[in-house]
Amino acid sequence: MTLPDRSALSRRDYLRTLVAIGGATALSACVSESDEIDVPAGTDDPDSLPERQHAWNDTLTRDDDGNVKPPEHHVLVPLSLVGEPTDERRAQLEDALRTLERAYEWSNDGLVFTIGYTPAYFDRFDEPLPESVALPNPEPLAAGEDPAFDEFDAVLHLASDHSQVVLEAEEGLFGDHDELNGIEIETDLSGVFDRLEDQRRTGFVGAGLPAEHTDLSGVPDSIPEDAPFFMGFRSGFADSQATEDRVTIEDGPFAGATTQHIESLDLQLRTWFEQDSQSMRVRKLFSPAHADDDRVGEVGENLSASNGLTDERIDATAADARTRGVVGHAQKAARARDDDGPPLLRRDFNTVDGDAPGVHFLALQRSIDDFVRTREAMTGADLDVMPANNGILSYIFVTRRGNYLLPPRSLRALPRANPQ
Ligand code: HEM
């Protein structure tokens, strides 16, 4: 494996590139670059961690407006089961995951992670999933898309502010690395899962990180310096996110679980930044009124804990399409809100996998139906507006989709379809 030319990249970009490459050589380059980072140790009592795997918000840091700050580095490791899910393999997987929890604090500075299982994994059991779990096979969700589907067994999502931590955790579980943050690894995942390296996905979130990729032909120089996401604006405001309670399955044997959808998207950033004005970008991403009232700022700095969408603006979506000839992405998607607010907890991140800009749009919701309903609202096939002005639809291209169940921690190791 060839490492990138260190002298051609900023330190942050070099570390990001090492995460994308993965493997032992990338890890050792990363360690020598990360001059003695002090990574906080985990807990001696993993049972003290929350029962929900997706309980990240209480431990993650917040920005000045109180919005959750996602970790900077992400790896999605697709997994294929080596044999049948036996109790011995369950114990081995649980041991290995507990080693991660002992090694790293459950935080941005340490490591947060989840393991999720596909419908294909659960198909091997005689009994179906209980009725309280809605986990259909992934399918195309919009006209014209032809995505590949995640049909392997499971995915491990590793996230940390330190590139060294995500790489080390992955190598500890699947490679030859024998120590995690000073803790000896007694159990890895060999004989339980194979890592599907050709489908490994990586990414990053953080102000200034997208603009470090203007060396790629798909990323224009005009991308704002401080943008945290490729399309140029802040995202993930507290008021437009579901709470962790809202996305949790409450009943049945998988109480405490959630479902996860991963939609991978390629982005047409040159057209986005070079064809449209800033004001048009605000109309298409937020709503026409956001642009009229200059509510957003260059990258969303004028917004705080809300994306500024009022009930009135959300209800005006169809009228905006007709009378203004343009509708906003957030405005459309917000039509899926109900009495409990937005149904999706979005934890998406930027990617340059394949040397092209994209997004791995990862969303948690109580049921995959909540995702489908929100995606339909976002697609806005019902709206009387030309495709180029229908939010961001003409700049995004879906390449993959996957549905997962993230069981509660106590059932995370190779769960049976019906644990009762
Ligand atoms: C490249 C892809 C995408 C980009 C750049 C993007 C960007 C944004 C931005 C900037 C906002 C407004 C800020 C906020 O509310 O946090 C937003 C809101 C939202 N987006 Fe996206 N998004 C993308 C894809 C998707 C997809 C695939 C979905 C799936 C349904 C989605 C669902 C939502 C929802 C539900 C909201 C909040 C609506 C509300 O306020 O209730 N987005 N997005």
GROMACS .gro file of C-alpha atoms and ligand atoms in nm:
model
  463
    1MET     CA    1   0.000   0.000   0.000
    2THR     CA    2   0.136   0.344  -0.093
    3LEU     CA    3   0.119   0.618   0.165
    4PRO     CA    4   0.041   0.975   0.054
    5ASP     CA    5   0.321   1.228   0.004
    6ARG     CA    6   0.343   1.392   0.349
    7SER     CA    7   0.491   1.716   0.214
    8ALA     CA    8   0.198   1.771  -0.023
    9LEU     CA    9  -0.072   1.771   0.245
   10SER     CA   10  -0.166   1.966   0.556
   11ARG     CA   11  -0.138   1.765   0.879
   12ARG     CA   12  -0.518   1.729   0.911
   13ASP     CA   13  -0.556   1.617   0.553
   14TYR     CA   14  -0.267   1.373   0.586
   15LEU     CA   15  -0.432   1.215   0.893
   16ARG     CA   16  -0.767   1.202   0.713
   17THR     CA   17  -0.603   1.030   0.414
   18LEU     CA   18  -0.444   0.771   0.643
   19VAL     CA   19  -0.790   0.683   0.784
   20ALA     CA   20  -0.919   0.638   0.428
   21ILE     CA   21  -0.630   0.404   0.344
   22GLY     CA   22  -0.652   0.201   0.666
   23GLY     CA   23  -0.431  -0.092   0.766
   24ALA     CA   24  -0.118  -0.137   0.974
   25THR     CA   25   0.113   0.088   0.770
   26ALA     CA   26  -0.137   0.375   0.777
   27LEU     CA   27  -0.176   0.326   1.152
   28SER     CA   28   0.196   0.343   1.217
   29ALA     CA   29   0.229   0.656   0.997
   30CYS     CA   30  -0.060   0.805   1.191
   31VAL     CA   31   0.097   0.726   1.529
   32SER     CA   32   0.426   0.888   1.434
   33GLU     CA   33   0.242   1.198   1.310
   34SER     CA   34   0.016   1.228   1.616
   35ASP     CA   35   0.289   1.340   1.855
   36GLU     CA   36   0.197   1.159   2.176
   37ILE     CA   37  -0.173   1.236   2.189
   38ASP     CA   38  -0.312   1.155   2.530
   39VAL     CA   39  -0.621   0.946   2.456
   40PRO     CA   40  -0.841   0.905   2.768
   41ALA     CA   41  -0.878   0.545   2.887
   42GLY     CA   42  -1.213   0.368   2.893
   43THR     CA   43  -1.398   0.209   3.179
   44ASP     CA   44  -1.313  -0.096   3.391
   45ASP     CA   45  -1.683  -0.159   3.410
   46PRO     CA   46  -1.835  -0.168   3.059
   47ASP     CA   47  -2.169  -0.255   3.223
   48SER     CA   48  -2.179   0.108   3.342
   49LEU     CA   49  -2.214   0.230   2.981
   50PRO     CA   50  -2.561   0.312   2.844
   51GLU     CA   51  -2.774   0.016   2.733
   52ARG     CA   52  -2.842   0.188   2.401
   53GLN     CA   53  -2.552   0.157   2.159
   54HIS     CA   54  -2.664   0.481   1.994
   55ALA     CA   55  -2.648   0.679   2.322
   56TRP     CA   56  -2.377   0.918   2.208
   57ASN     CA   57  -2.530   1.263   2.265
   58ASP     CA   58  -2.474   1.289   2.640
   59THR     CA   59  -2.107   1.220   2.599
   60LEU     CA   60  -2.024   1.406   2.277
   61THR     CA   61  -1.909   1.768   2.300
   62ARG     CA   62  -2.135   2.057   2.195
   63ASP     CA   63  -2.073   2.367   1.987
   64ASP     CA   64  -2.130   2.720   2.124
   65ASP     CA   65  -2.498   2.695   2.034
   66GLY     CA   66  -2.549   2.368   2.221
   67ASN     CA   67  -2.563   2.147   1.910
   68VAL     CA   68  -2.397   1.804   1.935
   69LYS     CA   69  -2.055   1.804   1.767
   70PRO     CA   70  -2.000   1.479   1.580
   71PRO     CA   71  -1.657   1.317   1.605
   72GLU     CA   72  -1.418   1.426   1.331
   73HIS     CA   73  -1.319   1.084   1.189
   74HIS     CA   74  -1.551   0.797   1.090
   75VAL     CA   75  -1.498   0.445   0.956
   76LEU     CA   76  -1.774   0.206   0.848
   77VAL     CA   77  -1.638  -0.149   0.847
   78PRO     CA   78  -1.865  -0.391   0.655
   79LEU     CA   79  -1.855  -0.742   0.803
   80SER     CA   80  -1.929  -1.089   0.678
   81LEU     CA   81  -1.992  -1.367   0.927
   82VAL     CA   82  -1.735  -1.647   0.903
   83GLY     CA   83  -1.958  -1.932   1.026
   84GLU     CA   84  -2.288  -1.964   1.204
   85PRO     CA   85  -2.366  -1.742   1.504
   86THR     CA   86  -2.275  -1.976   1.790
   87ASP     CA   87  -2.256  -1.889   2.161
   88GLU     CA   88  -1.879  -1.922   2.140
   89ARG     CA   89  -1.861  -1.661   1.864
   90ARG     CA   90  -2.104  -1.439   2.058
   91ALA     CA   91  -1.874  -1.449   2.360
   92GLN     CA   92  -1.569  -1.372   2.145
   93LEU     CA   93  -1.737  -1.071   1.982
   94GLU     CA   94  -1.864  -0.937   2.316
   95ASP     CA   95  -1.515  -0.973   2.466
   96ALA     CA   96  -1.358  -0.787   2.176
   97LEU     CA   97  -1.609  -0.501   2.196
   98ARG     CA   98  -1.558  -0.476   2.572
   99THR     CA   99  -1.186  -0.443   2.510
  100LEU     CA  100  -1.260  -0.132   2.301
  101GLU     CA  101  -1.467   0.007   2.588
  102ARG     CA  102  -1.188  -0.059   2.836
  103ALA     CA  103  -0.929   0.099   2.608
  104TYR     CA  104  -1.103   0.421   2.508
  105GLU     CA  105  -1.327   0.665   2.691
  106TRP     CA  106  -1.681   0.674   2.546
  107SER     CA  107  -1.639   1.026   2.402
  108ASN     CA  108  -1.513   1.235   2.106
  109ASP     CA  109  -1.165   1.222   2.253
  110GLY     CA  110  -1.184   0.846   2.298
  111LEU     CA  111  -1.410   0.631   2.080
  112VAL     CA  112  -1.782   0.585   2.021
  113PHE     CA  113  -1.902   0.295   1.811
  114THR     CA  114  -2.203   0.083   1.715
  115ILE     CA  115  -2.249  -0.255   1.552
  116GLY     CA  116  -2.555  -0.300   1.332
  117TYR     CA  117  -2.704  -0.602   1.156
  118THR     CA  118  -2.870  -0.620   0.812
  119PRO     CA  119  -3.193  -0.800   0.717
  120ALA     CA  120  -2.965  -1.049   0.533
  121TYR     CA  121  -2.802  -1.140   0.867
  122PHE     CA  122  -3.139  -1.208   1.033
  123ASP     CA  123  -3.261  -1.416   0.735
  124ARG     CA  124  -3.054  -1.716   0.852
  125PHE     CA  125  -3.275  -1.772   1.158
  126ASP     CA  126  -3.591  -1.982   1.143
  127GLU     CA  127  -3.789  -1.724   1.337
  128PRO     CA  128  -3.857  -1.378   1.194
  129LEU     CA  129  -3.771  -1.053   1.370
  130PRO     CA  130  -4.039  -0.956   1.623
  131GLU     CA  131  -4.317  -0.725   1.508
  132SER     CA  132  -4.173  -0.440   1.713
  133VAL     CA  133  -3.876  -0.426   1.471
  134ALA     CA  134  -3.940  -0.293   1.119
  135LEU     CA  135  -3.630  -0.383   0.917
  136PRO     CA  136  -3.712  -0.439   0.548
  137ASN     CA  137  -3.451  -0.508   0.280
  138PRO     CA  138  -3.314  -0.185   0.133
  139GLU     CA  139  -3.471  -0.074  -0.194
  140PRO     CA  140  -3.451   0.224  -0.431
  141LEU     CA  141  -3.631   0.519  -0.275
  142ALA     CA  142  -3.650   0.769  -0.559
  143ALA     CA  143  -3.721   0.757  -0.930
  144GLY     CA  144  -3.409   0.711  -1.142
  145GLU     CA  145  -3.178   0.581  -0.869
  146ASP     CA  146  -3.010   0.243  -0.906
  147PRO     CA  147  -2.811   0.192  -0.586
  148ALA     CA  148  -2.613  -0.114  -0.477
  149PHE     CA  149  -2.742  -0.262  -0.152
  150ASP     CA  150  -2.562  -0.357   0.166
  151GLU     CA  151  -2.624  -0.731   0.168
  152PHE     CA  152  -2.340  -0.836   0.395
  153ASP     CA  153  -2.411  -0.923   0.760
  154ALA     CA  154  -2.314  -0.627   0.974
  155VAL     CA  155  -2.141  -0.293   0.988
  156LEU     CA  156  -1.919  -0.152   1.260
  157HIS     CA  157  -1.926   0.230   1.285
  158LEU     CA  158  -1.616   0.368   1.460
  159ALA     CA  159  -1.595   0.741   1.538
  160SER     CA  160  -1.341   0.959   1.719
  161ASP     CA  161  -1.180   1.300   1.701
  162HIS     CA  162  -0.847   1.119   1.666
  163SER     CA  163  -0.763   0.943   1.340
  164GLN     CA  164  -0.518   0.725   1.531
  165VAL     CA  165  -0.801   0.589   1.750
  166VAL     CA  166  -1.034   0.474   1.470
  167LEU     CA  167  -0.743   0.315   1.284
  168GLU     CA  168  -0.604   0.147   1.595
  169ALA     CA  169  -0.946   0.013   1.701
  170GLU     CA  170  -1.001  -0.135   1.355
  171GLU     CA  171  -0.653  -0.288   1.336
  172GLY     CA  172  -0.688  -0.423   1.691
  173LEU     CA  173  -1.007  -0.607   1.593
  174PHE     CA  174  -0.900  -0.725   1.248
  175GLY     CA  175  -0.526  -0.680   1.201
  176ASP     CA  176  -0.205  -0.773   1.380
  177HIS     CA  177  -0.209  -0.484   1.625
  178ASP     CA  178  -0.189  -0.625   1.977
  179GLU     CA  179  -0.247  -0.322   2.201
  180LEU     CA  180  -0.523  -0.060   2.222
  181ASN     CA  181  -0.433   0.258   2.407
  182GLY     CA  182  -0.201   0.057   2.631
  183ILE     CA  183  -0.446  -0.231   2.686
  184GLU     CA  184  -0.347  -0.573   2.562
  185ILE     CA  185  -0.589  -0.729   2.315
  186GLU     CA  186  -0.672  -1.081   2.420
  187THR     CA  187  -0.960  -1.133   2.176
  188ASP     CA  188  -0.993  -1.008   1.820
  189LEU     CA  189  -1.260  -1.086   1.563
  190SER     CA  190  -1.078  -1.352   1.364
  191GLY     CA  191  -1.303  -1.653   1.316
  192VAL     CA  192  -1.613  -1.439   1.380
  193PHE     CA  193  -1.618  -1.178   1.104
  194ASP     CA  194  -1.425  -1.109   0.786
  195ARG     CA  195  -1.380  -0.742   0.711
  196LEU     CA  196  -1.496  -0.660   0.355
  197GLU     CA  197  -1.217  -0.423   0.266
  198ASP     CA  198  -1.349  -0.335  -0.080
  199GLN     CA  199  -1.665  -0.194   0.078
  200ARG     CA  200  -1.497  -0.014   0.369
  201ARG     CA  201  -1.614   0.348   0.395
  202THR     CA  202  -1.457   0.645   0.567
  203GLY     CA  203  -1.526   1.010   0.627
  204PHE     CA  204  -1.493   1.325   0.830
  205VAL     CA  205  -1.685   1.623   0.968
  206GLY     CA  206  -1.545   1.954   1.083
  207ALA     CA  207  -1.524   2.321   0.997
  208GLY     CA  208  -1.255   2.369   0.732
  209LEU     CA  209  -1.210   2.001   0.643
  210PRO     CA  210  -1.408   1.998   0.313
  211ALA     CA  211  -1.206   2.296   0.184
  212GLU     CA  212  -0.886   2.096   0.229
  213HIS     CA  213  -0.988   1.879  -0.068
  214THR     CA  214  -0.971   2.130  -0.350
  215ASP     CA  215  -0.689   1.920  -0.497
  216LEU     CA  216  -0.961   1.678  -0.612
  217SER     CA  217  -1.115   1.765  -0.946
  218GLY     CA  218  -1.466   1.731  -0.798
  219VAL     CA  219  -1.407   1.993  -0.528
  220PRO     CA  220  -1.399   2.354  -0.658
  221ASP     CA  221  -1.182   2.627  -0.501
  222SER     CA  222  -1.496   2.829  -0.429
  223ILE     CA  223  -1.604   2.600  -0.143
  224PRO     CA  224  -1.621   2.823   0.171
  225GLU     CA  225  -1.308   2.799   0.386
  226ASP     CA  226  -1.503   2.727   0.709
  227ALA     CA  227  -1.772   2.495   0.575
  228PRO     CA  228  -1.809   2.182   0.791
  229PHE     CA  229  -1.992   1.991   0.512
  230PHE     CA  230  -1.919   1.971   0.140
  231MET     CA  231  -2.230   2.158   0.028
  232GLY     CA  232  -2.111   2.454   0.227
  233PHE     CA  233  -2.340   2.484   0.532
  234ARG     CA  234  -2.370   2.375   0.892
  235SER     CA  235  -2.613   2.091   0.955
  236GLY     CA  236  -2.743   1.888   1.248
  237PHE     CA  237  -2.905   2.169   1.448
  238ALA     CA  238  -3.053   2.039   1.772
  239ASP     CA  239  -3.410   2.142   1.690
  240SER     CA  240  -3.411   1.960   1.356
  241GLN     CA  241  -3.277   1.635   1.499
  242ALA     CA  242  -3.476   1.358   1.667
  243THR     CA  243  -3.374   1.286   2.024
  244GLU     CA  244  -3.219   0.949   2.107
  245ASP     CA  245  -3.544   0.864   2.291
  246ARG     CA  246  -3.746   0.939   1.980
  247VAL     CA  247  -3.547   0.693   1.765
  248THR     CA  248  -3.541   0.412   2.023
  249ILE     CA  249  -3.752   0.099   1.981
  250GLU     CA  250  -3.951   0.090   2.303
  251ASP     CA  251  -4.122  -0.250   2.308
  252GLY     CA  252  -4.047  -0.615   2.256
  253PRO     CA  253  -3.726  -0.814   2.294
  254PHE     CA  254  -3.522  -0.546   2.113
  255ALA     CA  255  -3.635  -0.260   2.339
  256GLY     CA  256  -3.346  -0.012   2.351
  257ALA     CA  257  -3.248  -0.075   1.987
  258THR     CA  258  -3.280   0.160   1.690
  259THR     CA  259  -3.267   0.122   1.312
  260GLN     CA  260  -2.998   0.273   1.094
  261HIS     CA  261  -3.012   0.363   0.726
  262ILE     CA  262  -2.691   0.437   0.537
  263GLU     CA  263  -2.734   0.614   0.204
  264SER     CA  264  -2.409   0.686   0.020
  265LEU     CA  265  -2.417   0.980  -0.217
  266ASP     CA  266  -2.187   1.128  -0.481
  267LEU     CA  267  -2.197   1.507  -0.501
  268GLN     CA  268  -2.189   1.732  -0.805
  269LEU     CA  269  -2.011   2.018  -0.628
  270ARG     CA  270  -1.878   2.202  -0.932
  271THR     CA  271  -2.228   2.278  -1.061
  272TRP     CA  272  -2.347   2.358  -0.708
  273PHE     CA  273  -2.077   2.616  -0.639
  274GLU     CA  274  -2.009   2.746  -0.989
  275GLN     CA  275  -2.354   2.766  -1.144
  276ASP     CA  276  -2.563   2.896  -0.854
  277SER     CA  277  -2.529   3.213  -0.643
  278GLN     CA  278  -2.496   3.195  -0.264
  279SER     CA  279  -2.853   3.320  -0.237
  280MET     CA  280  -2.979   3.042  -0.468
  281ARG     CA  281  -2.784   2.784  -0.266
  282VAL     CA  282  -2.960   2.906   0.051
  283ARG     CA  283  -3.299   2.882  -0.125
  284LYS     CA  284  -3.226   2.529  -0.241
  285LEU     CA  285  -3.080   2.400   0.085
  286PHE     CA  286  -3.304   2.583   0.338
  287SER     CA  287  -3.602   2.775   0.186
  288PRO     CA  288  -3.667   3.082  -0.030
  289ALA     CA  289  -3.757   3.286   0.282
  290HIS     CA  290  -3.419   3.204   0.438
  291ALA     CA  291  -3.256   3.380   0.143
  292ASP     CA  292  -3.501   3.674   0.140
  293ASP     CA  293  -3.433   3.749   0.507
  294ASP     CA  294  -3.060   3.664   0.494
  295ARG     CA  295  -3.111   3.418   0.781
  296VAL     CA  296  -2.823   3.180   0.717
  297GLY     CA  297  -2.494   3.364   0.662
  298GLU     CA  298  -2.203   3.227   0.463
  299VAL     CA  299  -2.195   2.877   0.619
  300GLY     CA  300  -2.489   2.890   0.864
  301GLU     CA  301  -2.319   3.105   1.130
  302ASN     CA  302  -2.638   3.315   1.169
  303LEU     CA  303  -2.833   3.009   1.284
  304SER     CA  304  -2.799   2.871   1.636
  305ALA     CA  305  -2.979   2.559   1.762
  306SER     CA  306  -3.246   2.565   1.492
  307ASN     CA  307  -3.237   2.568   1.113
  308GLY     CA  308  -3.488   2.853   1.130
  309LEU     CA  309  -3.777   2.664   0.975
  310THR     CA  310  -4.111   2.774   1.121
  311ASP     CA  311  -4.435   2.576   1.080
  312GLU     CA  312  -4.542   2.849   0.840
  313ARG     CA  313  -4.235   2.798   0.615
  314ILE     CA  314  -4.277   2.421   0.621
  315ASP     CA  315  -4.648   2.450   0.532
  316ALA     CA  316  -4.557   2.691   0.250
  317THR     CA  317  -4.343   2.431   0.068
  318ALA     CA  318  -4.597   2.350  -0.206
  319ALA     CA  319  -4.682   2.719  -0.252
  320ASP     CA  320  -4.312   2.813  -0.273
  321ALA     CA  321  -4.270   2.552  -0.547
  322ARG     CA  322  -4.557   2.705  -0.746
  323THR     CA  323  -4.501   3.074  -0.689
  324ARG     CA  324  -4.126   3.102  -0.629
  325GLY     CA  325  -4.022   2.821  -0.862
  326VAL     CA  326  -3.778   2.681  -0.602
  327VAL     CA  327  -3.798   2.485  -0.273
  328GLY     CA  328  -3.547   2.415   0.000
  329HIS     CA  329  -3.415   2.069   0.091
  330ALA     CA  330  -3.462   2.122   0.466
  331GLN     CA  331  -3.805   2.280   0.413
  332LYS     CA  332  -3.919   1.974   0.217
  333ALA     CA  333  -3.769   1.719   0.457
  334ALA     CA  334  -3.927   1.897   0.754
  335ARG     CA  335  -4.270   1.805   0.618
  336ALA     CA  336  -4.204   1.463   0.775
  337ARG     CA  337  -4.209   1.614   1.126
  338ASP     CA  338  -4.499   1.506   1.343
  339ASP     CA  339  -4.618   1.592   1.695
  340ASP     CA  340  -4.292   1.452   1.834
  341GLY     CA  341  -4.077   1.665   1.603
  342PRO     CA  342  -3.830   1.536   1.339
  343PRO     CA  343  -3.824   1.152   1.321
  344LEU     CA  344  -3.457   1.120   1.211
  345LEU     CA  345  -3.136   1.153   1.409
  346ARG     CA  346  -2.885   1.235   1.134
  347ARG     CA  347  -2.519   1.137   1.187
  348ASP     CA  348  -2.398   1.183   0.832
  349PHE     CA  349  -2.040   1.263   0.735
  350ASN     CA  350  -1.838   1.382   0.433
  351THR     CA  351  -1.626   1.143   0.234
  352VAL     CA  352  -1.367   1.144  -0.042
  353ASP     CA  353  -1.370   0.765  -0.083
  354GLY     CA  354  -1.282   0.697  -0.447
  355ASP     CA  355  -1.119   1.043  -0.463
  356ALA     CA  356  -1.452   1.213  -0.525
  357PRO     CA  357  -1.664   1.421  -0.288
  358GLY     CA  358  -1.961   1.250  -0.130
  359VAL     CA  359  -2.168   1.197   0.183
  360HIS     CA  360  -2.233   0.883   0.380
  361PHE     CA  361  -2.577   0.983   0.503
  362LEU     CA  362  -2.627   0.780   0.818
  363ALA     CA  363  -2.961   0.825   0.994
  364LEU     CA  364  -3.115   0.661   1.300
  365GLN     CA  365  -3.491   0.627   1.341
  366ARG     CA  366  -3.731   0.405   1.533
  367SER     CA  367  -3.846   0.233   1.216
  368ILE     CA  368  -3.711   0.225   0.860
  369ASP     CA  369  -4.059   0.349   0.759
  370ASP     CA  370  -3.970   0.681   0.929
  371PHE     CA  371  -3.669   0.706   0.698
  372VAL     CA  372  -3.870   0.619   0.387
  373ARG     CA  373  -4.139   0.872   0.477
  374THR     CA  374  -3.881   1.147   0.535
  375ARG     CA  375  -3.691   1.057   0.219
  376GLU     CA  376  -4.013   1.086   0.020
  377ALA     CA  377  -4.082   1.427   0.175
  378MET     CA  378  -3.726   1.529   0.083
  379THR     CA  379  -3.763   1.399  -0.273
  380GLY     CA  380  -4.079   1.605  -0.314
  381ALA     CA  381  -4.214   1.421  -0.618
  382ASP     CA  382  -4.549   1.584  -0.531
  383LEU     CA  383  -4.415   1.936  -0.585
  384ASP     CA  384  -4.478   2.147  -0.891
  385VAL     CA  385  -4.119   2.259  -0.947
  386MET     CA  386  -3.853   2.194  -1.211
  387PRO     CA  387  -3.598   1.927  -1.108
  388ALA     CA  388  -3.303   2.171  -1.102
  389ASN     CA  389  -3.484   2.384  -0.841
  390ASN     CA  390  -3.616   2.098  -0.629
  391GLY     CA  391  -3.385   2.140  -0.329
  392ILE     CA  392  -3.050   1.965  -0.379
  393LEU     CA  393  -3.182   1.667  -0.577
  394SER     CA  394  -2.996   1.746  -0.898
  395TYR     CA  395  -2.661   1.762  -0.716
  396ILE     CA  396  -2.676   1.429  -0.532
  397PHE     CA  397  -2.650   1.075  -0.674
  398VAL     CA  398  -2.731   0.774  -0.457
  399THR     CA  399  -2.480   0.491  -0.497
  400ARG     CA  400  -2.561   0.256  -0.204
  401ARG     CA  401  -2.830   0.191   0.052
  402GLY     CA  402  -2.832  -0.027   0.360
  403ASN     CA  403  -3.072  -0.094   0.648
  404TYR     CA  404  -2.953  -0.211   0.988
  405LEU     CA  405  -3.076  -0.292   1.336
  406LEU     CA  406  -2.854  -0.154   1.614
  407PRO     CA  407  -2.953  -0.385   1.903
  408PRO     CA  408  -2.922  -0.271   2.264
  409ARG     CA  409  -2.573  -0.329   2.405
  410SER     CA  410  -2.681  -0.645   2.591
  411LEU     CA  411  -2.786  -0.806   2.259
  412ARG     CA  412  -2.522  -0.660   2.030
  413ALA     CA  413  -2.318  -0.979   1.986
  414LEU     CA  414  -2.473  -1.184   1.704
  415PRO     CA  415  -2.835  -1.153   1.823
  416ARG     CA  416  -3.094  -1.414   1.732
  417ALA     CA  417  -3.381  -1.281   1.523
  418ASN     CA  418  -3.608  -1.330   1.818
  419PRO     CA  419  -3.404  -1.325   2.139
  420GLN     CA  420  -3.705  -1.443   2.342
  421HEM     C1  421  -2.564   1.563   0.039
  421HEM     C2  422  -2.664   1.532   0.111
  421HEM     C3  423  -2.728   1.622   0.212
  421HEM     C4  424  -2.692   1.746   0.256
  421HEM     C5  425  -2.572   1.830   0.216
  421HEM     C6  426  -2.789   1.787   0.354
  421HEM     C7  427  -2.788   1.909   0.421
  421HEM     C8  428  -2.885   1.953   0.508
  421HEM     C9  429  -2.887   2.080   0.572
  421HEM    C10  430  -2.783   2.191   0.553
  421HEM    C11  431  -2.999   2.086   0.647
  421HEM    C12  432  -3.045   2.206   0.730
  421HEM    C13  433  -2.977   2.212   0.862
  421HEM    C14  434  -3.035   2.120   0.967
  421HEM     O1  435  -3.156   2.115   0.982
  421HEM     O2  436  -2.957   2.051   1.033
  421HEM    C15  437  -3.065   1.960   0.635
  421HEM    C16  438  -3.180   1.924   0.701
  421HEM    C17  439  -3.239   1.801   0.690
  421HEM     N1  440  -3.206   1.700   0.604
  421HEM    FE1  441  -3.048   1.696   0.481
  421HEM     N2  442  -2.882   1.688   0.368
  421HEM    C18  443  -2.848   1.586   0.281
  421HEM    C19  444  -2.915   1.468   0.261
  421HEM    C20  445  -3.028   1.431   0.328
  421HEM    C21  446  -3.094   1.305   0.312
  421HEM    C22  447  -3.052   1.192   0.217
  421HEM    C23  448  -3.200   1.306   0.395
  421HEM    C24  449  -3.293   1.190   0.411
  421HEM    C25  450  -3.418   1.198   0.431
  421HEM    C26  451  -3.200   1.434   0.465
  421HEM    C27  452  -3.290   1.473   0.562
  421HEM    C28  453  -3.288   1.594   0.627
  421HEM    C29  454  -3.380   1.628   0.734
  421HEM    C30  455  -3.485   1.537   0.794
  421HEM    C31  456  -3.350   1.759   0.773
  421HEM    C32  457  -3.417   1.839   0.884
  421HEM    C33  458  -3.557   1.879   0.852
  421HEM    C34  459  -3.622   1.940   0.973
  421HEM     O3  460  -3.582   2.050   1.012
  421HEM     O4  461  -3.713   1.876   1.027
  421HEM     N3  462  -3.094   1.506   0.421
  421HEM     N4  463  -2.995   1.879   0.548
   0.00000   0.00000   0.00000
